[in-house]
Amino acid sequence: MTLQETLELHVKAAIKALFQSDLDSVEFQATRKEFAGDVTVVVFPMLRVVKGNPVVIGEQIGQYLLDHVDLVKGFNVVKGFLNIEIADSYYFNFFKSVKDKVNYGYVDQTDDEAIMVEYSSPNTNKPLHLGHVRNVLLGYSVSEILKASGKKVYKTQIINDRGIHICKSMLAYKKFGDGETPTEDLKGDKLVGNYYVKFDQAYKAEIASLIAEGQSEEEAKKNAPILLEAQEMLRKWEAGDKDVVALWNTMNQWVYDGFDITYKNIGVDFDTYYYESNTYLLGKEFVAEGLKTGVFEQDADGSVWCDLTEDGLDRKIVLRADGTAVYMTQDIGTAIQRIKDYPDVGGMVYTVGNEQDYHFKVLFLILKKLGFEWAKNLFHLSYGMVDLPSGKMKSREGTVVDADDLIQEMSDTAEEISKELGKLEDYSEDDKNELYKKIGLGALKYYILKVDPKKRILFDPKESIDFQGNTGPFIQYTYARIQSILRKANLNDVHNVVEVTLHDKEKQLIKQLELFPEVIQNAAEQHSPALVANYTYDLVKDFNSFYQNVSILGADSDEEKNFRVALSKLVSQTIKNALQVLGIEVPERM
């Protein structure tokens, strides 16, 4: 039972004993720094069941707690706020109960029902870029947080391996490729991405030519020969044309091989993969089924729609007039296929940018209308775009920040700053390079994950790698500092901790540590790694304040030294556990 849960029981007992009234709940908040106390009870909401002056009521409750509850050692009332001081013994006993827990903050799996988290979900016509990086980091971290909260989790992605955009890079390769293949210096995903850009360049040139011949811009965009060829290629692919399918298989494999390298470099993984080319037909089957049951309706031109106007949305196409599938068809099929493959899945999280908010409202509603019970447990983890100081990125124009280049740049920046600080003289070159990568990736991941997913990010690589402030390297450095303390200390003594009088800084640190399990649960519930990231920064600030004000290895007594070393060890373990769910590694030395 947490401190607040314990106090809530006692406050309710006080209200019953003092006023013969029943209180539904008690409102708590952190005690303001200018007042003595550890926890504050807000008296005002109690006035609904207890009539009187809130200051007097607060005094009466405070005195009752002081008289009847051992863990309360003092109180004061400021207006309608009852500030309660908690006995050191409570904090020491809490610390002793968790100090040796390697997985402190995590909960063992408590539920057989699984959650499937989808992230990355790239197109096979271009490499991963900075926008994908936010997606991948968010989805991976939410998966790990859900696991840490006690959930069973499957990580997955849906690979957008079919459609007109895929045919565009295929057609451009067929026209301009001249047999080019991936090399050590040119990964397959980048090679294919280059041809997506080449298609766009050729398309724009044809549009300009048609406009010069007298067509309107709208007509020219529809009539450009290269676009008509791409549309024909898509029809051939859906019809199973041997040559088109062979080229599609070859180019897709190049891309998958390239993606695998990027995922490995960034440190994320997946339990299962889905491909739109395998799921869109199942989507078509359920569209046909929905037509029979009245969920969908067919227009005169043969196209199939779902009318959601009564639900406050619009009509949504689920099958084109020529019978080809749209994104919605594929997503319907994919969701259904996942439940068929994993019957223990009771809900899904879709990590997709906020420009698709409406799409997911429609998808979830259609799946409910099709009668799937699990559709009520679908969640769109919507996130804002990532901007650079230079502006928005566009794949078709080739103005993106490539994920591989970004990872390398972060490592290079970490190297540059580490050399300036000059603390790595005794490291081997391999150790240095491994450390640069840990710091660089830690900086990138933390900078992106500390921001609420819904907010847009302006990404500044230099700012992210600062060794001071709310950054990954600052947190990693604090962890490494604690490891240095532990190496100098006699760790055999951390198991023989006896109760000592707590310094204010020690008490504050234990109070912060006590919050960690709740932070993990809240982050899981809200699908927000930012809660874990910012909690960790607060913990690190509290530790550094403790480190500057309290001597650890030079303590006045062995009892104090042992306690402070053990406290430092738990802080470092909690930092490690928090960063682990963010996908960030901790260096033992920096």
Coordinates of C-alpha atoms in Angstrom, one line a residue:
M1 CA 0.0 0.0 0.0
T2 CA 1.4 3.4 -0.9
L3 CA 1.7 6.3 1.5
Q4 CA -1.2 8.1 0.0
E5 CA -3.4 5.0 0.1
T6 CA -2.5 4.5 3.8
L7 CA -3.1 8.2 4.7
E8 CA -6.5 8.1 2.8
L9 CA -7.7 5.3 5.0
H10 CA -6.7 7.2 8.2
V11 CA -8.2 10.6 7.0
K12 CA -11.5 8.8 6.2
A13 CA -11.4 7.3 9.7
A14 CA -10.7 10.7 11.2
I15 CA -13.8 12.2 9.3
K16 CA -15.9 9.3 10.6
A17 CA -14.7 9.7 14.2
L18 CA -14.8 13.5 14.3
F19 CA -17.8 14.3 12.3
Q20 CA -19.7 11.0 11.9
S21 CA -19.6 11.4 8.1
D22 CA -18.3 9.2 5.3
L23 CA -15.8 10.6 2.8
D24 CA -15.7 9.1 -0.7
S25 CA -12.1 10.2 -1.5
V26 CA -9.3 12.3 -0.3
E27 CA -7.5 14.8 -2.5
F28 CA -3.7 15.0 -2.0
Q29 CA -1.0 17.1 -3.5
A30 CA 2.8 17.7 -3.0
T31 CA 3.6 20.0 -0.1
R32 CA 4.9 23.4 -1.3
K33 CA 8.6 23.8 -0.5
E34 CA 8.0 26.9 1.7
F35 CA 6.0 24.8 4.2
A36 CA 7.0 22.0 6.5
G37 CA 5.5 18.7 5.4
D38 CA 5.7 15.7 3.0
V39 CA 2.1 15.3 1.9
T40 CA -0.7 17.8 1.7
V41 CA -4.4 17.0 2.2
V42 CA -6.8 19.5 0.5
V43 CA -9.6 20.2 2.9
F44 CA -12.0 22.2 0.6
P45 CA -13.5 19.2 -1.2
M46 CA -14.5 17.8 2.3
L47 CA -16.9 20.7 2.9
R48 CA -19.5 18.8 0.8
V49 CA -19.9 16.4 3.7
V50 CA -18.4 18.3 6.7
K51 CA -19.7 21.9 7.4
G52 CA -17.4 24.4 9.0
N53 CA -14.3 26.4 8.7
P54 CA -11.7 24.6 6.5
V55 CA -8.8 25.7 8.8
V56 CA -10.5 24.4 11.9
I57 CA -11.4 21.1 10.1
G58 CA -7.8 20.8 9.0
E59 CA -6.5 21.3 12.5
Q60 CA -8.9 18.7 13.9
I61 CA -7.9 16.1 11.3
G62 CA -4.2 16.8 11.8
Q63 CA -4.5 16.4 15.6
Y64 CA -6.4 13.1 15.1
L65 CA -3.7 11.7 12.8
L66 CA -0.9 12.8 15.1
D67 CA -2.7 11.0 18.0
H68 CA -3.6 7.9 16.2
V69 CA -1.2 7.2 13.3
D70 CA 2.4 6.3 14.1
L71 CA 3.8 7.4 10.7
V72 CA 2.6 11.0 11.2
K73 CA 5.1 13.1 13.3
G74 CA 3.7 16.6 12.8
F75 CA 1.3 18.8 10.9
N76 CA 0.4 22.4 10.0
V77 CA -2.6 24.0 8.3
V78 CA -2.3 26.8 5.8
K79 CA -5.7 28.1 4.8
G80 CA -7.6 25.0 3.6
F81 CA -4.4 22.8 3.2
L82 CA -3.3 20.3 5.8
N83 CA 0.4 19.7 5.5
I84 CA 1.5 16.4 7.1
E85 CA 5.0 15.5 8.2
I86 CA 5.9 11.8 7.9
A87 CA 8.2 10.0 10.3
D88 CA 11.7 9.1 9.0
S89 CA 11.0 5.5 9.9
Y90 CA 8.3 5.3 7.2
Y91 CA 10.8 6.3 4.5
F92 CA 13.6 4.2 5.8
N93 CA 11.3 1.1 6.0
F94 CA 10.1 1.7 2.5
F95 CA 13.7 2.1 1.2
K96 CA 14.7 -1.1 3.0
S97 CA 11.8 -3.0 1.4
V98 CA 12.9 -2.2 -2.2
K99 CA 16.6 -1.5 -2.1
D100 CA 17.6 -4.9 -3.4
K101 CA 15.0 -5.2 -6.1
V102 CA 16.8 -5.3 -9.5
N103 CA 13.4 -4.8 -11.3
Y104 CA 12.2 -2.1 -9.0
G105 CA 9.2 -0.3 -10.5
Y106 CA 8.3 -3.2 -12.8
V107 CA 5.4 -5.5 -12.3
D108 CA 5.4 -9.2 -13.3
Q109 CA 3.0 -10.1 -16.1
T110 CA -0.4 -10.1 -14.5
D111 CA -2.7 -10.6 -17.4
D112 CA -3.0 -13.4 -20.0
E113 CA -4.7 -11.0 -22.4
A114 CA -2.2 -9.3 -24.7
I115 CA -1.8 -5.9 -26.3
M116 CA -0.4 -5.6 -29.8
V117 CA 1.6 -2.4 -30.4
E118 CA 2.1 -1.4 -34.0
Y119 CA 5.0 1.0 -34.9
S120 CA 7.3 1.9 -37.7
S121 CA 5.0 0.6 -40.5
P122 CA 7.1 2.0 -43.4
N123 CA 6.5 2.2 -47.1
T124 CA 8.9 0.0 -49.2
N125 CA 9.7 2.9 -51.5
K126 CA 12.1 4.9 -49.3
P127 CA 14.5 4.6 -46.4
L128 CA 13.5 5.5 -42.8
H129 CA 13.8 9.2 -41.9
L130 CA 13.6 11.4 -38.8
G131 CA 9.7 11.2 -38.8
H132 CA 10.0 7.4 -38.7
V133 CA 12.5 7.7 -35.9
R134 CA 10.0 9.4 -33.6
N135 CA 7.4 6.7 -34.5
V136 CA 9.8 3.8 -33.9
L137 CA 11.1 5.2 -30.6
L138 CA 7.6 6.0 -29.3
G139 CA 6.1 2.6 -30.3
Y140 CA 9.1 0.6 -28.9
S141 CA 9.1 2.6 -25.6
V142 CA 5.3 2.3 -25.1
S143 CA 5.6 -1.5 -25.7
E144 CA 8.4 -1.7 -23.1
I145 CA 6.4 0.5 -20.6
L146 CA 3.3 -1.7 -21.1
K147 CA 5.4 -4.8 -20.4
A148 CA 6.9 -3.1 -17.3
S149 CA 3.4 -2.4 -16.0
G150 CA 2.5 -6.1 -16.1
K151 CA 1.0 -6.4 -19.6
K152 CA 1.7 -9.1 -22.2
V153 CA 2.8 -7.3 -25.3
Y154 CA 3.4 -8.2 -29.0
K155 CA 5.4 -5.7 -31.1
T156 CA 4.5 -5.6 -34.7
Q157 CA 4.5 -3.5 -37.8
I158 CA 2.5 -3.4 -41.0
I159 CA 4.7 -3.0 -44.0
N160 CA 3.1 -0.9 -46.8
D161 CA 4.5 -3.0 -49.6
R162 CA 1.8 -2.4 -52.3
G163 CA 0.0 0.4 -53.9
I164 CA 0.6 3.2 -56.4
H165 CA 3.5 4.7 -54.4
I166 CA 5.4 1.4 -54.5
C167 CA 4.7 1.1 -58.2
K168 CA 6.2 4.6 -58.7
S169 CA 9.7 3.6 -57.5
M170 CA 9.4 0.3 -59.4
L171 CA 8.5 2.1 -62.7
A172 CA 11.3 4.6 -62.2
Y173 CA 13.8 1.8 -61.6
K174 CA 12.5 0.0 -64.7
K175 CA 12.9 3.1 -66.8
F176 CA 16.1 4.6 -65.4
G177 CA 17.7 1.9 -63.2
D178 CA 20.1 0.3 -65.8
G179 CA 20.5 -2.8 -63.6
E180 CA 21.8 -0.9 -60.5
T181 CA 21.9 -3.0 -57.3
P182 CA 22.6 -2.2 -53.7
T183 CA 26.2 -2.0 -52.5
E184 CA 28.1 -1.7 -49.2
D185 CA 27.9 2.1 -49.7
L186 CA 24.3 2.2 -50.9
K187 CA 21.8 0.3 -48.9
G188 CA 18.8 -1.2 -50.7
D189 CA 16.2 1.1 -49.0
K190 CA 18.2 4.1 -50.1
L191 CA 18.6 2.9 -53.7
V192 CA 14.8 2.3 -54.0
G193 CA 14.2 5.7 -52.4
N194 CA 16.4 7.4 -55.0
Y195 CA 14.0 6.0 -57.7
Y196 CA 11.0 7.3 -55.9
V197 CA 12.5 10.8 -56.1
K198 CA 13.4 10.2 -59.8
F199 CA 9.7 9.3 -60.5
D200 CA 8.6 12.6 -59.0
Q201 CA 11.1 14.6 -61.0
A202 CA 10.0 12.9 -64.3
Y203 CA 6.3 13.3 -63.3
K204 CA 6.7 17.1 -62.7
A205 CA 8.6 17.5 -66.0
E206 CA 5.7 15.8 -67.8
I207 CA 3.1 17.9 -66.0
A208 CA 5.0 21.1 -67.1
S209 CA 5.1 19.8 -70.7
L210 CA 1.4 19.1 -70.8
I211 CA 0.5 22.5 -69.3
A212 CA 2.7 24.1 -72.0
E213 CA 0.6 22.1 -74.6
G214 CA -2.6 23.8 -73.2
Q215 CA -3.9 21.4 -70.5
S216 CA -5.0 22.7 -67.1
E217 CA -2.8 21.8 -64.2
E218 CA -5.5 19.4 -62.9
E219 CA -5.7 17.7 -66.3
A220 CA -2.0 17.5 -66.6
K221 CA -1.6 15.8 -63.2
K222 CA -4.1 13.1 -64.2
N223 CA -2.8 12.6 -67.8
A224 CA 0.9 12.5 -67.2
P225 CA 2.1 9.4 -69.1
I226 CA 4.4 8.2 -66.3
L227 CA 1.5 8.3 -63.8
L228 CA -0.8 6.4 -66.2
E229 CA 2.0 3.7 -66.6
A230 CA 2.3 3.4 -62.7
Q231 CA -1.5 2.9 -62.5
E232 CA -1.3 0.2 -65.1
M233 CA 1.6 -1.4 -63.2
L234 CA -0.6 -1.5 -60.1
R235 CA -3.4 -3.2 -62.0
K236 CA -0.9 -5.7 -63.4
W237 CA 0.5 -6.4 -59.9
E238 CA -3.0 -7.0 -58.5
A239 CA -3.6 -9.4 -61.5
G240 CA -0.4 -11.3 -60.6
D241 CA 1.6 -10.3 -63.7
K242 CA 4.8 -12.4 -63.5
D243 CA 7.4 -9.8 -64.4
V244 CA 5.8 -7.0 -62.3
V245 CA 5.6 -9.3 -59.2
A246 CA 9.3 -10.4 -59.8
L247 CA 10.5 -6.8 -59.9
W248 CA 8.3 -6.0 -56.8
N249 CA 9.8 -9.0 -54.8
T250 CA 13.4 -8.0 -55.7
M251 CA 13.1 -4.3 -54.8
N252 CA 11.1 -5.0 -51.6
Q253 CA 13.8 -7.4 -50.4
W254 CA 16.4 -4.7 -51.0
V255 CA 14.4 -2.4 -48.8
Y256 CA 13.8 -5.0 -46.0
D257 CA 17.6 -5.7 -45.8
G258 CA 18.2 -2.0 -45.5
F259 CA 15.5 -1.6 -42.8
D260 CA 17.0 -4.4 -40.7
I261 CA 20.3 -2.6 -40.5
T262 CA 18.6 0.6 -39.4
Y263 CA 16.5 -1.1 -36.8
K264 CA 19.6 -2.9 -35.4
N265 CA 21.5 0.4 -35.3
I266 CA 18.7 2.2 -33.4
G267 CA 18.1 -0.7 -31.0
V268 CA 14.5 -1.8 -31.6
D269 CA 12.9 -5.1 -32.5
F270 CA 9.6 -6.7 -33.5
D271 CA 7.9 -9.9 -32.6
T272 CA 5.9 -10.2 -35.8
Y273 CA 5.5 -8.6 -39.2
Y274 CA 2.5 -8.0 -41.4
Y275 CA 2.5 -7.1 -45.1
E276 CA -0.3 -5.2 -46.8
S277 CA 0.1 -7.5 -49.8
N278 CA -1.1 -10.3 -47.6
T279 CA -3.9 -8.5 -45.7
Y280 CA -5.7 -6.4 -48.3
L281 CA -7.5 -9.4 -49.8
L282 CA -8.9 -10.3 -46.3
G283 CA -10.1 -6.7 -46.1
K284 CA -11.9 -7.1 -49.4
E285 CA -13.6 -10.3 -48.1
F286 CA -15.0 -8.4 -45.1
V287 CA -16.1 -5.5 -47.4
A288 CA -18.1 -8.1 -49.3
E289 CA -19.5 -9.5 -46.0
G290 CA -20.3 -6.0 -44.8
L291 CA -22.2 -5.3 -48.1
K292 CA -24.5 -8.3 -47.3
T293 CA -25.1 -7.2 -43.7
G294 CA -25.8 -3.5 -44.6
V295 CA -22.6 -2.1 -43.0
F296 CA -21.5 -0.9 -46.4
E297 CA -23.3 0.3 -49.5
Q298 CA -22.4 0.2 -53.2
D299 CA -22.7 3.2 -55.5
A300 CA -23.8 3.0 -59.1
D301 CA -20.2 3.1 -60.4
G302 CA -19.4 -0.1 -58.3
S303 CA -17.4 1.7 -55.6
V304 CA -18.2 0.6 -52.0
W305 CA -18.7 3.0 -49.1
C306 CA -19.4 3.1 -45.4
D307 CA -21.9 5.9 -44.4
L308 CA -20.9 7.2 -41.0
T309 CA -22.8 10.5 -41.2
E310 CA -25.1 9.5 -38.3
D311 CA -22.0 9.0 -36.2
G312 CA -20.8 12.5 -36.9
L313 CA -18.3 11.5 -39.6
D314 CA -18.7 11.3 -43.4
R315 CA -19.0 8.6 -46.1
K316 CA -15.8 6.6 -46.4
I317 CA -14.8 4.7 -49.5
V318 CA -13.6 1.1 -48.8
L319 CA -13.3 -0.2 -52.4
R320 CA -12.7 1.7 -55.6
A321 CA -15.0 1.4 -58.6
D322 CA -12.3 -0.7 -60.4
G323 CA -12.3 -3.1 -57.4
T324 CA -8.9 -2.1 -56.1
A325 CA -8.4 -1.7 -52.3
V326 CA -7.7 1.5 -50.5
Y327 CA -5.8 2.0 -47.2
M328 CA -9.0 1.5 -45.2
T329 CA -9.6 -1.9 -46.8
Q330 CA -6.0 -3.0 -45.9
D331 CA -6.3 -1.8 -42.3
I332 CA -9.6 -3.6 -41.8
G333 CA -8.0 -6.8 -43.1
T334 CA -4.8 -6.4 -41.1
A335 CA -6.7 -5.8 -37.8
I336 CA -8.8 -9.0 -38.3
Q337 CA -5.8 -11.1 -39.4
R338 CA -3.9 -10.1 -36.2
I339 CA -6.7 -11.4 -34.0
K340 CA -6.9 -14.6 -36.0
D341 CA -3.1 -15.1 -35.6
Y342 CA -3.0 -14.1 -31.9
P343 CA -6.4 -15.0 -30.2
D344 CA -5.0 -13.7 -26.9
V345 CA -4.8 -10.1 -28.2
G346 CA -7.6 -8.0 -26.6
G347 CA -6.5 -4.6 -27.8
M348 CA -4.1 -2.8 -30.2
V349 CA -2.1 0.4 -30.1
Y350 CA -1.4 2.1 -33.5
T351 CA 1.6 4.4 -33.5
V352 CA 0.8 6.7 -36.4
G353 CA 1.2 10.5 -36.9
N354 CA -1.6 12.9 -36.0
E355 CA -2.4 13.6 -39.7
Q356 CA -4.2 10.2 -39.6
D357 CA -6.4 11.0 -36.6
Y358 CA -9.6 10.9 -38.7
H359 CA -8.6 7.7 -40.5
F360 CA -8.3 5.8 -37.2
K361 CA -11.6 7.2 -35.9
V362 CA -13.2 5.8 -39.1
L363 CA -11.3 2.4 -38.9
F364 CA -12.2 1.8 -35.3
L365 CA -15.9 2.6 -35.9
I366 CA -16.1 0.4 -39.0
L367 CA -14.6 -2.5 -37.0
K368 CA -17.2 -2.0 -34.3
K369 CA -20.0 -1.9 -36.9
L370 CA -18.6 -5.2 -38.3
G371 CA -19.3 -6.7 -34.9
F372 CA -15.8 -7.2 -33.4
E373 CA -15.9 -7.0 -29.6
W374 CA -12.1 -6.2 -29.4
A375 CA -12.7 -3.0 -31.5
K376 CA -13.5 -1.1 -28.3
N377 CA -9.9 -1.7 -27.1
L378 CA -8.2 0.0 -30.1
F379 CA -6.0 3.0 -29.4
H380 CA -4.4 5.5 -31.8
L381 CA -1.1 6.6 -30.3
S382 CA -1.2 9.9 -32.3
Y383 CA 2.0 12.0 -32.3
G384 CA 3.1 15.3 -33.7
M385 CA 5.5 15.8 -36.6
V386 CA 9.3 16.3 -36.2
D387 CA 10.6 19.5 -37.7
L388 CA 14.1 20.7 -38.3
P389 CA 15.4 24.2 -38.0
S390 CA 15.4 24.1 -41.8
G391 CA 11.7 23.2 -42.1
K392 CA 9.4 20.3 -43.0
M393 CA 10.7 17.2 -44.7
K394 CA 9.3 15.8 -48.0
S395 CA 10.2 12.3 -49.2
R396 CA 9.3 12.6 -52.8
E397 CA 11.6 15.7 -53.1
G398 CA 14.4 13.9 -51.3
T399 CA 14.6 16.6 -48.6
V400 CA 14.5 14.2 -45.6
V401 CA 16.9 13.6 -42.8
D402 CA 17.8 9.9 -43.3
A403 CA 17.6 7.8 -40.1
D404 CA 21.0 6.2 -40.7
D405 CA 22.7 9.5 -41.3
L406 CA 21.0 10.9 -38.2
I407 CA 22.3 8.1 -36.0
Q408 CA 25.8 8.5 -37.3
E409 CA 25.6 12.3 -36.8
M410 CA 24.6 11.8 -33.2
S411 CA 27.5 9.5 -32.6
D412 CA 29.9 11.9 -34.2
T413 CA 28.6 14.8 -32.1
A414 CA 29.0 12.7 -29.0
E415 CA 32.6 12.0 -30.0
E416 CA 33.3 15.7 -30.6
I417 CA 31.9 16.8 -27.3
S418 CA 33.5 14.0 -25.3
K419 CA 36.9 14.9 -26.8
E420 CA 36.4 18.5 -25.7
L421 CA 35.6 17.3 -22.2
G422 CA 38.8 15.1 -22.3
K423 CA 37.7 12.4 -20.0
L424 CA 38.3 9.3 -22.1
E425 CA 42.1 9.1 -22.2
D426 CA 42.3 5.6 -20.8
Y427 CA 39.7 4.1 -23.1
S428 CA 40.5 1.8 -26.0
E429 CA 39.2 2.9 -29.5
D430 CA 36.5 0.2 -29.4
D431 CA 35.3 1.3 -25.9
K432 CA 35.3 4.9 -27.1
N433 CA 33.2 4.2 -30.2
E434 CA 30.8 2.1 -28.2
L435 CA 30.4 4.9 -25.7
Y436 CA 29.9 7.5 -28.4
K437 CA 27.1 5.4 -29.9
K438 CA 25.4 5.0 -26.4
I439 CA 25.6 8.7 -25.7
G440 CA 24.5 9.7 -29.2
L441 CA 21.6 7.3 -29.3
G442 CA 20.7 8.1 -25.7
A443 CA 20.6 11.9 -26.6
L444 CA 18.4 11.3 -29.6
K445 CA 16.0 9.0 -27.9
Y446 CA 15.6 11.1 -24.7
Y447 CA 15.2 14.3 -26.6
I448 CA 12.3 12.8 -28.6
L449 CA 10.7 10.8 -25.8
K450 CA 10.7 13.5 -23.2
V451 CA 8.1 15.5 -25.2
D452 CA 4.5 14.6 -24.9
P453 CA 3.6 12.5 -28.0
K454 CA 0.9 14.9 -29.1
K455 CA 3.2 17.8 -29.3
R456 CA 5.2 18.7 -32.4
I457 CA 9.0 18.6 -32.0
L458 CA 11.7 20.9 -33.3
F459 CA 14.7 18.6 -33.3
D460 CA 18.1 20.2 -32.6
P461 CA 20.9 17.5 -32.5
K462 CA 23.4 19.8 -30.7
E463 CA 20.9 20.8 -28.0
S464 CA 20.0 17.1 -27.5
I465 CA 23.5 16.1 -26.7
D466 CA 24.3 18.7 -24.1
F467 CA 25.8 17.2 -20.9
Q468 CA 23.8 19.7 -18.8
G469 CA 20.0 20.1 -18.4
N470 CA 17.1 17.8 -19.3
T471 CA 19.0 15.6 -21.7
G472 CA 19.9 11.9 -22.1
P473 CA 23.7 12.5 -21.7
F474 CA 23.1 14.4 -18.4
I475 CA 21.1 11.4 -17.0
Q476 CA 23.7 8.9 -18.4
Y477 CA 26.5 10.9 -16.8
T478 CA 24.8 10.8 -13.4
Y479 CA 24.4 7.0 -13.7
A480 CA 28.1 6.7 -14.5
R481 CA 29.0 9.0 -11.6
I482 CA 27.1 6.7 -9.2
Q483 CA 28.9 3.6 -10.6
S484 CA 32.2 5.3 -9.8
I485 CA 31.0 5.8 -6.2
L486 CA 29.9 2.2 -6.0
R487 CA 33.3 1.0 -7.3
K488 CA 35.1 3.0 -4.6
A489 CA 32.7 1.8 -1.8
N490 CA 32.6 -1.6 -0.1
L491 CA 29.4 -3.0 -1.7
N492 CA 29.2 -5.8 0.9
D493 CA 28.1 -3.3 3.4
V494 CA 25.0 -2.1 1.4
H495 CA 23.1 -5.2 2.6
N496 CA 23.8 -4.3 6.3
V497 CA 21.9 -1.1 6.4
V498 CA 20.6 0.1 9.7
E499 CA 18.2 3.0 10.4
V500 CA 19.8 6.4 10.5
T501 CA 18.5 10.0 11.0
L502 CA 17.6 11.2 7.5
H503 CA 19.0 14.3 6.0
D504 CA 16.4 16.4 4.1
K505 CA 18.1 15.5 0.8
E506 CA 18.0 11.8 1.6
K507 CA 14.3 12.0 2.4
Q508 CA 13.5 13.9 -0.8
L509 CA 15.4 11.2 -2.8
I510 CA 13.5 8.4 -1.2
K511 CA 10.2 10.2 -1.8
Q512 CA 11.1 10.5 -5.5
L513 CA 12.1 6.9 -5.7
E514 CA 8.7 5.9 -4.1
L515 CA 6.9 7.5 -7.1
F516 CA 8.6 5.3 -9.8
P517 CA 6.1 2.3 -9.8
E518 CA 3.2 4.7 -10.1
V519 CA 4.9 6.6 -12.9
I520 CA 5.3 3.4 -14.9
Q521 CA 1.6 2.6 -14.4
N522 CA 0.5 6.1 -15.4
A523 CA 2.8 6.1 -18.5
A524 CA 1.3 2.7 -19.5
E525 CA -2.2 4.0 -19.1
Q526 CA -1.5 7.3 -21.0
H527 CA 0.8 5.7 -23.6
S528 CA 3.4 8.4 -22.7
P529 CA 7.1 7.7 -22.4
A530 CA 7.4 11.5 -21.6
L531 CA 6.2 10.7 -18.0
V532 CA 9.0 8.3 -17.5
A533 CA 11.6 10.5 -19.1
N534 CA 10.8 13.6 -17.1
Y535 CA 10.4 11.6 -13.9
T536 CA 14.0 10.3 -14.4
Y537 CA 15.3 13.9 -14.9
D538 CA 13.7 14.9 -11.6
L539 CA 15.2 11.9 -9.9
V540 CA 18.7 12.8 -11.3
K541 CA 18.3 16.4 -10.1
D542 CA 17.4 15.2 -6.6
F543 CA 20.4 12.8 -6.6
N544 CA 22.8 15.6 -7.7
S545 CA 21.5 17.9 -5.0
F546 CA 22.0 15.1 -2.5
Y547 CA 25.5 14.4 -3.8
Q548 CA 26.5 18.1 -3.5
N549 CA 25.1 18.5 0.0
V550 CA 25.8 15.2 1.7
S551 CA 29.1 13.4 1.9
I552 CA 28.6 9.8 0.8
L553 CA 32.0 8.0 1.2
G554 CA 33.2 10.6 3.8
A555 CA 30.1 10.2 6.0
D556 CA 30.6 10.6 9.8
S557 CA 29.8 7.0 10.6
D558 CA 29.9 3.6 8.8
E559 CA 26.1 3.4 9.3
E560 CA 25.6 6.6 7.4
K561 CA 28.1 5.7 4.7
N562 CA 26.5 2.2 4.2
F563 CA 23.0 3.8 4.0
R564 CA 24.1 6.5 1.5
V565 CA 25.9 4.0 -0.7
A566 CA 22.9 1.7 -0.7
L567 CA 20.6 4.7 -1.5
S568 CA 22.9 5.7 -4.4
K569 CA 22.8 2.1 -5.7
L570 CA 19.0 2.1 -5.7
V571 CA 18.9 5.5 -7.5
S572 CA 21.3 4.1 -10.2
Q573 CA 19.1 0.9 -10.6
T574 CA 16.0 3.1 -10.9
I575 CA 17.7 5.3 -13.5
K576 CA 18.7 2.1 -15.4
N577 CA 15.2 0.7 -15.2
A578 CA 13.6 4.0 -16.3
L579 CA 16.0 4.4 -19.3
Q580 CA 15.6 0.8 -20.2
V581 CA 11.8 1.2 -21.0
L582 CA 12.9 4.3 -23.1
G583 CA 15.3 2.0 -25.1
I584 CA 18.3 3.9 -23.7
E585 CA 21.5 2.1 -22.6
V586 CA 23.5 3.3 -19.6
P587 CA 27.3 3.5 -19.7
E588 CA 29.2 2.2 -16.6
R589 CA 31.9 4.9 -17.2
M590 CA 31.8 8.3 -18.9

